[in-house]
Coordinates of C-alpha atoms in Angstrom, one line a residue:
Chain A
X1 CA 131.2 103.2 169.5
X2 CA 127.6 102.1 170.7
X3 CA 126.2 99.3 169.1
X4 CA 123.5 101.2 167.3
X5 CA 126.1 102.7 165.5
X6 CA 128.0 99.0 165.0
X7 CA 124.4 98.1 163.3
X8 CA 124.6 100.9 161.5
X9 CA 127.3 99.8 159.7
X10 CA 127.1 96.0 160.3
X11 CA 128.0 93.3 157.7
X12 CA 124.1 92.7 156.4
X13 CA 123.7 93.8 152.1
X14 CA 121.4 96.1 153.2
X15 CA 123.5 98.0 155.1
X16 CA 126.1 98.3 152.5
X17 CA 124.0 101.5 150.6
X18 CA 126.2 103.6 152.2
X19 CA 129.1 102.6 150.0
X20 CA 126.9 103.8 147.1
X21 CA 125.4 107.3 149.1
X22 CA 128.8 108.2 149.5
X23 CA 130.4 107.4 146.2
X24 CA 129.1 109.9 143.4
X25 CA 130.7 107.7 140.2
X26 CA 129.2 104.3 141.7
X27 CA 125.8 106.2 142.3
X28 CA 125.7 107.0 138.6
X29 CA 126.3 103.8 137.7
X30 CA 124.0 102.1 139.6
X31 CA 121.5 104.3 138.5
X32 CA 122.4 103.5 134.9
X33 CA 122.3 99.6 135.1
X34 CA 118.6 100.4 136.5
X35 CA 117.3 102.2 133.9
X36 CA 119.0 100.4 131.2
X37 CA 117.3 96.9 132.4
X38 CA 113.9 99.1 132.6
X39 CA 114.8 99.9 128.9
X40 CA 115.8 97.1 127.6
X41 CA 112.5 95.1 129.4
X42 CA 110.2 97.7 127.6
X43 CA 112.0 98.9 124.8
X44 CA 113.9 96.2 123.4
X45 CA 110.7 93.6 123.2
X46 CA 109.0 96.0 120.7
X47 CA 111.6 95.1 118.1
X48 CA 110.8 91.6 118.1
X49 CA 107.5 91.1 119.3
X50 CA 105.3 89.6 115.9
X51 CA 102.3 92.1 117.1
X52 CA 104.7 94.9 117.0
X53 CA 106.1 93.6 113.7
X54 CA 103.6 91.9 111.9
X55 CA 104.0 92.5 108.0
X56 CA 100.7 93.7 106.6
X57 CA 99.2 92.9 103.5
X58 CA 98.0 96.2 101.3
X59 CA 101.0 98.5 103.4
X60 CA 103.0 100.4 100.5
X61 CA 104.9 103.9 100.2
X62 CA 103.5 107.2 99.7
X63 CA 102.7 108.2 96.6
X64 CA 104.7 111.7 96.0
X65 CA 101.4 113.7 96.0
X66 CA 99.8 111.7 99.0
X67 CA 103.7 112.6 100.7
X68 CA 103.6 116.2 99.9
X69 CA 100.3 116.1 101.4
X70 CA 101.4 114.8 104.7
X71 CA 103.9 117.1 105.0
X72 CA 101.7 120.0 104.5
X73 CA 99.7 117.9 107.1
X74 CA 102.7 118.2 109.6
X75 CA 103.4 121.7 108.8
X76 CA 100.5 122.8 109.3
X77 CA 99.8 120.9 112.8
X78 CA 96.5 119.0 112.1
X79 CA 98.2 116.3 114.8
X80 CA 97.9 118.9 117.1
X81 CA 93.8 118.1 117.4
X82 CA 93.5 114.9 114.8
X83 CA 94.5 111.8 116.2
X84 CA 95.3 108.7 113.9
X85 CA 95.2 106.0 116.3
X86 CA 92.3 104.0 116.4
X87 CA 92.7 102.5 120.0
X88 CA 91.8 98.5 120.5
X89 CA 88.5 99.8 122.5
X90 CA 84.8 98.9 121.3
X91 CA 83.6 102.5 121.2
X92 CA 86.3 103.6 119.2
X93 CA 86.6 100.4 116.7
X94 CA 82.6 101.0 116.2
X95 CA 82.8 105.1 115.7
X96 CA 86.3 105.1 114.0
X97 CA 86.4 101.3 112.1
X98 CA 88.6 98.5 112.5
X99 CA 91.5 99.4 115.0
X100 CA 94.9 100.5 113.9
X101 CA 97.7 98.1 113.4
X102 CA 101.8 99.1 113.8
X103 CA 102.4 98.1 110.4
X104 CA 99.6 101.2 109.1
X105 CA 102.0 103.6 110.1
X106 CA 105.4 101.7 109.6
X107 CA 106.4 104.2 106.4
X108 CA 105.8 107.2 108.5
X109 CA 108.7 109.2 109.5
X110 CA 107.2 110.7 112.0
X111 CA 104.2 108.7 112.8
X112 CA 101.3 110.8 113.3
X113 CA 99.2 109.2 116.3
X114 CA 98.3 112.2 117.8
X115 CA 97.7 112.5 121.6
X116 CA 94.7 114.9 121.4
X117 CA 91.0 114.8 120.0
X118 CA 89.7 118.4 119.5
X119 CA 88.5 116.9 116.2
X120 CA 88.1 113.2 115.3
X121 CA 90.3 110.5 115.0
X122 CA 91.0 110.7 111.4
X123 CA 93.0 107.5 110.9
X124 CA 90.7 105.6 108.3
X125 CA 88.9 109.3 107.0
X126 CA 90.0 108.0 103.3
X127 CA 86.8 107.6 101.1
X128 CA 84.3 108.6 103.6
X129 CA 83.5 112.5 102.4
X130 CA 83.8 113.1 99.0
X131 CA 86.3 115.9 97.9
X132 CA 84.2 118.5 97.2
X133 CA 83.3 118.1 100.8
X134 CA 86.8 118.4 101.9
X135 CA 87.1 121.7 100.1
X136 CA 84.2 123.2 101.5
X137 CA 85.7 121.5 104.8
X138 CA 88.9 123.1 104.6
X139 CA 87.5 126.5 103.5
X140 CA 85.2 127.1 105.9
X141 CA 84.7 123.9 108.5
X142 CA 81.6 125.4 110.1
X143 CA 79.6 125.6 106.0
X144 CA 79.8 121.8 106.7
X145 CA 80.2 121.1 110.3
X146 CA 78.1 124.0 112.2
X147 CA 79.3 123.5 115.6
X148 CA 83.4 122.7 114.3
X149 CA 86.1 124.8 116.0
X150 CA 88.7 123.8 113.0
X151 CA 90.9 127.3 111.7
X152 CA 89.8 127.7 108.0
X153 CA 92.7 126.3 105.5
X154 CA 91.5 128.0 102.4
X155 CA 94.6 129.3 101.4
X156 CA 95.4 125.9 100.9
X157 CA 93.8 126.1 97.7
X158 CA 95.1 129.1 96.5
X159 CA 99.1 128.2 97.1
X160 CA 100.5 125.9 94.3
X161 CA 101.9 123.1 95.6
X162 CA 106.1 123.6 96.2
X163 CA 107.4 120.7 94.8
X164 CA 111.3 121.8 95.0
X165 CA 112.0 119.5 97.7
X166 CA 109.9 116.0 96.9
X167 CA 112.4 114.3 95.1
X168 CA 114.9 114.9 97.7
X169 CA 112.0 114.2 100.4
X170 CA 111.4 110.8 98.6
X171 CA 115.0 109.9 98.9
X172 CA 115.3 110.9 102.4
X173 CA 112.5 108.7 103.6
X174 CA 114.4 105.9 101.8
X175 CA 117.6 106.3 103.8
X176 CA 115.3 106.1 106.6
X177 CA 114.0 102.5 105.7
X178 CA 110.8 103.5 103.2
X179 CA 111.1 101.2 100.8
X180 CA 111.0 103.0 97.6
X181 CA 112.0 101.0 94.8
X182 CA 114.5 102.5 91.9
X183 CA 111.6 103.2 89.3
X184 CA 109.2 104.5 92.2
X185 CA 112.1 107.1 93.0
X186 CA 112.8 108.1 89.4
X187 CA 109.5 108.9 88.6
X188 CA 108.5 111.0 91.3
X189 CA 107.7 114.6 89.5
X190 CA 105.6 112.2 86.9
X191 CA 103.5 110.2 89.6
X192 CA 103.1 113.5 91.2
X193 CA 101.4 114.8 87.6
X194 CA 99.8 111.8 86.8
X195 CA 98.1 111.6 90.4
X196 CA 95.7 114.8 89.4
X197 CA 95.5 113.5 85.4
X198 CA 93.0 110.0 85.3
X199 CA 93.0 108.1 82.3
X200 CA 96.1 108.6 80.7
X201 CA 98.8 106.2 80.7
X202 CA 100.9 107.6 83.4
X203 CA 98.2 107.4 85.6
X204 CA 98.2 103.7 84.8
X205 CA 101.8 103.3 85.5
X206 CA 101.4 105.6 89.1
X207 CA 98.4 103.0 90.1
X208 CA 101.0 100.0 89.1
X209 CA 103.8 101.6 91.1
X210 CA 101.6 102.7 94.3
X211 CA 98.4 100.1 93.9
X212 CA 95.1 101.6 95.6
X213 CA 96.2 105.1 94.6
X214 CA 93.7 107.3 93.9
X215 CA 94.1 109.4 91.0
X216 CA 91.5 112.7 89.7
X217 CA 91.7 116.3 90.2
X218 CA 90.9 116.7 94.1
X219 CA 90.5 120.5 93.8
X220 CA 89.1 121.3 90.2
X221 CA 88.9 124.7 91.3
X222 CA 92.6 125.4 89.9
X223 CA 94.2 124.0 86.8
X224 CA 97.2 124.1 88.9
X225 CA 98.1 121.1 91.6
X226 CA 97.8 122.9 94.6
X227 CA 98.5 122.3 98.5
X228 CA 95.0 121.2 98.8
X229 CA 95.2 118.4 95.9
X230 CA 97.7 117.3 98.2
X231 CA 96.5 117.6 101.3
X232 CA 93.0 115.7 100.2
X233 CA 95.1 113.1 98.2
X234 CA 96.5 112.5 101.6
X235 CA 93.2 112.5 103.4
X236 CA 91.8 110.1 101.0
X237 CA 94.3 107.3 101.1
X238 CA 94.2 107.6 105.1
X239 CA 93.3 104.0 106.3
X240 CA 92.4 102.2 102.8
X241 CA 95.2 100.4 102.3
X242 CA 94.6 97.7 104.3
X243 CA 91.7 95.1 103.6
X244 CA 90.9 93.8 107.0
X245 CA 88.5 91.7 105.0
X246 CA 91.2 89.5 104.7
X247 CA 93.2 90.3 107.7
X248 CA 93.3 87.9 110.6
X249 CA 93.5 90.0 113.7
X250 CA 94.2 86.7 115.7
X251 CA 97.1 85.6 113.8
X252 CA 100.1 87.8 115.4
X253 CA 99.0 87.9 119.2
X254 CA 102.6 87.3 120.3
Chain B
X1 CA 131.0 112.0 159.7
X2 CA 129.5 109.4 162.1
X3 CA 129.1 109.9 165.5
X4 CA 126.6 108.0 168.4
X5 CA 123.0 107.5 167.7
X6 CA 122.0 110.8 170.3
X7 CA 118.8 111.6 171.7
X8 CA 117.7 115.4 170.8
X9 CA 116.5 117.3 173.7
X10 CA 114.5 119.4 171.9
X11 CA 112.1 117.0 169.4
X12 CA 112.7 114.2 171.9
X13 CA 113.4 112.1 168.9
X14 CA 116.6 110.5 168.3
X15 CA 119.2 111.3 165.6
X16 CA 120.3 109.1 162.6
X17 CA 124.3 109.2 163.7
X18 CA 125.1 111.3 160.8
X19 CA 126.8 114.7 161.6
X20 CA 128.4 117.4 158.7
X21 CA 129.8 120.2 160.7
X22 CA 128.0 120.0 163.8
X23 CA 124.7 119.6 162.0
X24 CA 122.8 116.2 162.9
X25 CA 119.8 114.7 160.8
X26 CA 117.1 113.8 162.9
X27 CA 115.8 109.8 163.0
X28 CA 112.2 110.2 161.1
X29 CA 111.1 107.1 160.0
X30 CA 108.6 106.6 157.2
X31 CA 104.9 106.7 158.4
X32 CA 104.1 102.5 159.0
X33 CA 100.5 102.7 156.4
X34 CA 103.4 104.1 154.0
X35 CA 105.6 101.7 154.1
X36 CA 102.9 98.6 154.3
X37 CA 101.1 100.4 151.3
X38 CA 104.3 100.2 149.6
X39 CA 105.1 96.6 150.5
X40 CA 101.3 95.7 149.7
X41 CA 102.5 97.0 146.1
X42 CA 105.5 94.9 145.5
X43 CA 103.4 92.3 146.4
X44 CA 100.7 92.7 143.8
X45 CA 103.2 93.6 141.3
X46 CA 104.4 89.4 141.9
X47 CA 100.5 88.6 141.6
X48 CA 99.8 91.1 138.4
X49 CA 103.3 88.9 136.5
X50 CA 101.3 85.5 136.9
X51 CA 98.1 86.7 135.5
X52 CA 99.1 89.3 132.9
X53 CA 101.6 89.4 130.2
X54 CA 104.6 90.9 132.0
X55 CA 108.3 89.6 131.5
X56 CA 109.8 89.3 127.8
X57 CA 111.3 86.4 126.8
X58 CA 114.0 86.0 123.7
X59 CA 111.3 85.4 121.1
X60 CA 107.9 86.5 122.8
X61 CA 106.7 87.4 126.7
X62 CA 105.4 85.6 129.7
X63 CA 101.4 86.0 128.8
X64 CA 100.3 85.3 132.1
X65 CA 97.0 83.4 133.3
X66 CA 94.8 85.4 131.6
X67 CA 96.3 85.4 128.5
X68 CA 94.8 89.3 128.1
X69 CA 95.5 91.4 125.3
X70 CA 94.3 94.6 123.8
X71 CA 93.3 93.3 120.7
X72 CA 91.2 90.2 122.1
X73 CA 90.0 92.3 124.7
X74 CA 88.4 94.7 122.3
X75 CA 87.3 91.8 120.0
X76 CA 85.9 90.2 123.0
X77 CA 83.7 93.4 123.6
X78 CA 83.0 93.6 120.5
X79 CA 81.6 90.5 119.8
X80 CA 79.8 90.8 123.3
X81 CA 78.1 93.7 122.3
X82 CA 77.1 92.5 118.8
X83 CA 75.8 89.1 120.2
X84 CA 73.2 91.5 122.4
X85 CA 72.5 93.6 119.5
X86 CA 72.2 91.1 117.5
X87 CA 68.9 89.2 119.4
X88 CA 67.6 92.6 119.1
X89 CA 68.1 93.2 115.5
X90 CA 67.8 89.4 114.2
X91 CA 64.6 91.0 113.4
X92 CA 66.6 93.6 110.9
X93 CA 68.5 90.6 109.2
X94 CA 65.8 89.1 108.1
X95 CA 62.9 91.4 107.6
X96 CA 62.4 93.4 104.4
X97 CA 62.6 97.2 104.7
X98 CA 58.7 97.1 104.3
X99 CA 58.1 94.8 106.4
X100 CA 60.8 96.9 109.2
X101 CA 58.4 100.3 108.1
X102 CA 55.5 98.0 109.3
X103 CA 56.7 96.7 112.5
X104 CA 56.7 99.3 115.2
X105 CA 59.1 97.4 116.8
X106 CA 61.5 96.7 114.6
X107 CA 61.0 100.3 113.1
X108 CA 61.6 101.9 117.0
X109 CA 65.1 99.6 116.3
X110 CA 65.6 101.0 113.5
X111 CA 65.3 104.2 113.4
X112 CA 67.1 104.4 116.8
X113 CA 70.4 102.5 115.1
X114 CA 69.5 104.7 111.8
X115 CA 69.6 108.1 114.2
X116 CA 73.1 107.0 115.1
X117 CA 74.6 106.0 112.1
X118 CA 73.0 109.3 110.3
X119 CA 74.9 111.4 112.7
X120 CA 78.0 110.1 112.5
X121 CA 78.2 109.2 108.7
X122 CA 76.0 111.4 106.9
X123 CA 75.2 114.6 108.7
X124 CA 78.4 115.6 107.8
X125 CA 77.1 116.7 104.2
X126 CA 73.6 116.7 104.4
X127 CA 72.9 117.8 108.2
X128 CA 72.2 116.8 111.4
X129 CA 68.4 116.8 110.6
X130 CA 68.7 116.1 106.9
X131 CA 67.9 119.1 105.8
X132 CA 70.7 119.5 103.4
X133 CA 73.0 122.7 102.5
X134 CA 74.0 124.2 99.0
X135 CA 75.6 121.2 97.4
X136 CA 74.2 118.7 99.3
X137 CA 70.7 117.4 99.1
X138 CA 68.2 118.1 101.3
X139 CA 66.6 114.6 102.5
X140 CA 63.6 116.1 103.8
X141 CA 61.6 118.1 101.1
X142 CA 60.6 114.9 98.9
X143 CA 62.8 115.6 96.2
X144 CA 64.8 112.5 95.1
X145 CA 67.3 112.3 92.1
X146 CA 67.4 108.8 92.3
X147 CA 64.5 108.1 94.2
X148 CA 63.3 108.2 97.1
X149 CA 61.6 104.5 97.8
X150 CA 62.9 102.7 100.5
X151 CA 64.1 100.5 98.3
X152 CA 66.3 103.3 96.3
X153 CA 67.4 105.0 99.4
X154 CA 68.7 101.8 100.4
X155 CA 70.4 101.0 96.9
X156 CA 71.7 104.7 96.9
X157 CA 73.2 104.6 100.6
X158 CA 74.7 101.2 99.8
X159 CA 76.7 102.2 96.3
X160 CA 76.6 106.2 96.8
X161 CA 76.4 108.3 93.3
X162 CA 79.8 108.2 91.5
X163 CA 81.8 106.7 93.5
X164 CA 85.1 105.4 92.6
X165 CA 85.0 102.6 94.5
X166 CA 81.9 101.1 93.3
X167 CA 80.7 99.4 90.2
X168 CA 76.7 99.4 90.8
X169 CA 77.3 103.0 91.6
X170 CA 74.5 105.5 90.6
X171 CA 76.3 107.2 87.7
X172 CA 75.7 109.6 84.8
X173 CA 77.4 112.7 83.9
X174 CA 75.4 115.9 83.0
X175 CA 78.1 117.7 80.0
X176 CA 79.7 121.1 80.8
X177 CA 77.9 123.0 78.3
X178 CA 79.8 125.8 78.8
X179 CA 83.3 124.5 79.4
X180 CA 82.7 122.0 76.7
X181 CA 81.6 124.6 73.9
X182 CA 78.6 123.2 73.6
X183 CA 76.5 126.0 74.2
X184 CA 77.6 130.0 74.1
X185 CA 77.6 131.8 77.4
X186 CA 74.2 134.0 75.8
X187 CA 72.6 130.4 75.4
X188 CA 73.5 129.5 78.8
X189 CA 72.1 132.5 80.3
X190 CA 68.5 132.0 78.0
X191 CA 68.3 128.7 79.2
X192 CA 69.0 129.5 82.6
X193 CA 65.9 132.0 82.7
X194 CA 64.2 129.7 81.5
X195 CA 64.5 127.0 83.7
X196 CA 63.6 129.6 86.1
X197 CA 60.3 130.0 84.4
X198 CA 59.6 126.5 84.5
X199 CA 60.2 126.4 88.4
X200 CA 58.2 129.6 88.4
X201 CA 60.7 132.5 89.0
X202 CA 60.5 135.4 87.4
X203 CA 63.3 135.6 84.2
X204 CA 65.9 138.3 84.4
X205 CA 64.8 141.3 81.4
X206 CA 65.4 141.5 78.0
X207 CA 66.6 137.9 78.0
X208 CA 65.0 135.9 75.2
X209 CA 63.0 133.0 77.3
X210 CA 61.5 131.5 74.0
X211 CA 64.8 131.2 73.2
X212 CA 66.1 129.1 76.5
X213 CA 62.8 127.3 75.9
X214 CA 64.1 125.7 72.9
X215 CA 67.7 125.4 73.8
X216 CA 66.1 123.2 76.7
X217 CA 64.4 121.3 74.4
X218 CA 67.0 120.5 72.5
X219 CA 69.7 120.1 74.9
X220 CA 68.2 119.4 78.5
X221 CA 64.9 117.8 77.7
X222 CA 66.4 114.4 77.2
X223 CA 67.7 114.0 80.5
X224 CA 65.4 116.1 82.4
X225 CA 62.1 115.6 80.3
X226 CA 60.3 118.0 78.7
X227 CA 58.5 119.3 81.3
X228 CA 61.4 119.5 82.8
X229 CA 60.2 116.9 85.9
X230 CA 63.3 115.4 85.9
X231 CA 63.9 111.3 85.4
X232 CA 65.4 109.2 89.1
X233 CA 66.4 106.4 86.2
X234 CA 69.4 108.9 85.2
X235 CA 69.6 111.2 88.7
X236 CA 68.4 114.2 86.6
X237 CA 66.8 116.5 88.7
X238 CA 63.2 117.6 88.8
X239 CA 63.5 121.5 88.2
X240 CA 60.0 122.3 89.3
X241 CA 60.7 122.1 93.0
X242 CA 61.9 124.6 93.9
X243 CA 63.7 122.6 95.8
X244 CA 67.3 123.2 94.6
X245 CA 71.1 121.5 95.6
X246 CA 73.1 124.1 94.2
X247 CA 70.7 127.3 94.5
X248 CA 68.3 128.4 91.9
X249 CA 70.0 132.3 91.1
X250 CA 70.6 133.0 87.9
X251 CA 74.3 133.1 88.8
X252 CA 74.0 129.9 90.6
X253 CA 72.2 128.4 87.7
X254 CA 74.9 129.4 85.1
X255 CA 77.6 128.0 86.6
X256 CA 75.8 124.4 87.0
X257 CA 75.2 124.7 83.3
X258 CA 78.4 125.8 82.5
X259 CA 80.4 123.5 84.5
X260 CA 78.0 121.0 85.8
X261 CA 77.8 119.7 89.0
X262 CA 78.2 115.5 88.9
X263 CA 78.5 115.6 93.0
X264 CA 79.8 112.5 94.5
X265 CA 78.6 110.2 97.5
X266 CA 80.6 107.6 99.0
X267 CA 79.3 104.2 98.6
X268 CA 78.4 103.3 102.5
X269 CA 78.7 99.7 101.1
X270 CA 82.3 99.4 102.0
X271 CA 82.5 100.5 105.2
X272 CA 78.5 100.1 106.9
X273 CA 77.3 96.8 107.4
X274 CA 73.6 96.0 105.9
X275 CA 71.6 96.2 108.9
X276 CA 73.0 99.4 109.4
X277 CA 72.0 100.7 105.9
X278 CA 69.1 99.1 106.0
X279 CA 68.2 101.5 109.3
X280 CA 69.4 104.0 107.9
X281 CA 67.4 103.8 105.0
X282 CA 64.6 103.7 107.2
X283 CA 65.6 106.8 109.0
X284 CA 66.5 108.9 106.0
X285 CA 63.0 107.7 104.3
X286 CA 61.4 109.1 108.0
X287 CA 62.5 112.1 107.6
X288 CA 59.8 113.8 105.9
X289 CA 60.8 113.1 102.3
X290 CA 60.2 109.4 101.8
X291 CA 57.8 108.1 99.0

């Protein structure tokens, strides 16, 4: 042996990585204790973290209308070019309003961020067109918006709203850590009426179980609720829940 | 497996001592501005955990130096950017829309923040330049429902008409004649021609205008006035404009009496600040339609 060769495989730690090259099972393992310490420094803190955590005040469950909404939402892949993320940047906090928090999107199962803008962030777009707007919107974007690229969604308006699978949806979200209380779940096909029915007494009852829920006939176009009730019930609470008249954004910085 | 370090004849370099079945793996070391850049990195990676928040810790994380994060960053800039603006628009605080109209300066201000605001918040209805489309009012022909002052653009911007969320807001409700009952679908059609008359459009044939006239009369003249000019104290449109929000055909007339129309704006109250209605007021009263 020369004694290249003895340095090669001389006593230093360094040296020693050939004990891991040539050893398939240790390789993996190594390679697992890495990645699990880069998990567990970036992951794990996010569960603990008060900024990641913070309780908000205002934050409550979907109503069932403003639910079915989002899931028409989802289905029909407005995340795809609507962001709701309002970054922590001063151009975006003075186009979009105050910036998002964690706890905005903590019943959402999936979250719906986003990761592209081919149409506004549309995380606080609750009271700022009126619903007739949002019909014409939805029907034909460019009657509103002459330079939009959005697809038309006026069929929207002419599909009744498939309710068949909201009570089970409701429940489902519950498993998953939505809070629904016991009168909020057995009242779901009633706070879904009473949503499109102001001034009657189970619209009363819907604003005590859901406060800040907004409650007329989004598409008076159809006696029926249809997917656009929904959809603009949806739209409408996007963002309002929260008064960050009264929220501190200094308070949970760690 | 291993053999001697050799030197190969043919790169001149020498080999790394490893050896599979006769092949050998040449020696090529990594390029030295490689491996420094590298090295350079580790190193700033040590300087980057002392001045920004890096390492977690069981209940929070090492903040660093700085103490940097998004949210105080983006406050910071904020506040930054407000403190500038607002030496330029202490002017807009204080000063009374009149008084902003007078001022060129402050009125350059204004309508420059006004321009900006429009764009974002209200062209979305009524139009980039405020010209309006069929259900939306067009801001620039000098027809107001509830006024068009700067003092009642202002008061209109700040509580919107209808709005929900707003108890100052402008409201009033015109009936549904025609869902309601209240008049039959021949009345509705008199009183439409007629109201065309008064605008100075020809009536359909063989529809009895007399007729409409005193249907209006008796039904629209308390809102809209007998001469059918309209009244900003309720929002009731002047129908001798021809200026018209949801189109003056007979067709388009009929359904508005039939179903009526009670549109809704959002009360910029709750989510503009006042300086920014207050240029926008100024800006929407610039437009070509201010009184």
């Amino acid at each position: 042996m020369t004694s290249s060769t003895q340095a090669h495989h001389g006593g230093s730690l360094l040296s020693k990585h050939h004990i891991l090259e040539r050893n398939p099972i240790l390789l993996v393992i190594g390679i697992l204790i890495m990645v699990a310490i880069g998990g567990l420094v970036e992951i794990v803190p996010l569960f603990y973290l008060k900024s990641t955590i913070e309780a908000v005040e205002g934050m409550r469950p979907y109503t069932p209308l403003e639910l079915a909404g989002r899931n028409i939402y989802v289905r029909e892949g407005c995340y795809l070019c609507h962001s709701q993320m309002i970054r922590s940047l001063r151009d975006e906090v003075e186009r979009y309003g105050h910036f998002s928090l964690a706890a905005e999107s903590m019943y959402d199962h999936p979250f719906q961020w986003g990761s592209k803008r081919n149409g506004p962030d549309i995380a606080r777009v609750g009271g700022k067109y009126t619903d007739s707007w949002h019909v014409a919107h939805l029907t034909n974007p460019r009657s509103v918006v002459p330079q939009s690229i959005m697809p038309s969604y006026g069929f929207l308006f002419e599909t009744p709203l498939d309710t068949r699978a909201l009570v089970a949806n409701v429940a489902t979200n519950r498993e998953v850590g939505v809070p629904y209380t016991d009168d909020q779940m057995a009242n779901v096909m009633n706070d879904l009426k009473a949503q499109v029915n102001p001034d009657t007494p189970e619209a009363a009852a819907l604003i005590k179980r859901y406060p800040k829920a907004v409650v007329r006939k989004f598409y008076p176009g159809s006696p029926e609720v249809t997917e656009g009730d929904a959809v603009i019930a949806y739209l409408q609470m996007l963002g309002t829940l929260v008064d960050f008249k009264q929220f501190d954004d200094k308070a949970n910085l760690r | 497996m291993s053999e001697p370090v050799q030197l190969d004849k043919v790169s001149g370099q020498t080999t790394t001592g490893h050896e599979w079945d006769g092949i050998r793996e040449l020696n090529t070391p990594l390029p030295r501005w490689w491996l420094w850049v590298f090295y350079a990195c580790i190193a700033f990676s040590f300087v980057y955990w002392i001045f920004y928040p890096a390492w977690p810790t069981t209940s929070s994380f090492t903040s660093g130096v700085l103490g940097q994060t998004n949210r105080t960053a983006a406050l910071a800039d904020i506040a930054a950017a407000q403190a500038v603006r607002a030496q330029m628009a202490a002017g807009l605080e204080k000063a009374s829309l009149a008084q902003i109209a007078g001022d060129p300066k402050l009125l350059e201000l204004a309508l420059a923040q006004g321009k900006a605001a429009f764009g974002d918040n209200c062209s979305p209805c009524h139009g980039s330049g405020g010209q309006g489309q069929k259900g939306y009012p067009n801001l620039t022909a000098g027809r107001w429902l509830w006024g068009g002052t700067l003092d009642q653009i202002q008061a209109t911007i700040t509580h919107g008409i209808r709005a929900p969320n707003d108890a100052d807001t402008h409201a009033s409700a015109m009936p549904s004649f025609g869902k309601d009952g209240i008049l039959k679908p021949e009345e509705i059609r008199q009183v439409a021609n007629y109201v065309r008359t008064i605008d100075g459009v020809e009536p359909e044939q063989g529809v009895d205008v007399a007729a409409g006239k005193k249907i209006f009369l008796d039904n629209c003249a308390a809102c809209h006035g007998e001469d059918g000019k309209g009244n900003i104290e309720m929002g009731s449109a002047n129908l001798t404009t021809k200026v018209w929000q949801y189109g003056n055909d007979i067709s388009d007339l009929i359904y508005t009496i039939t179903y009526a129309r009670n549109s809704v704006m959002p009360a910029w109250g709750q989510r503009l600040d006042p300086e920014t209605i207050k240029s926008l007021a100024v800006y929407v009263h610039s437009l070509g339609g201010g009184r």
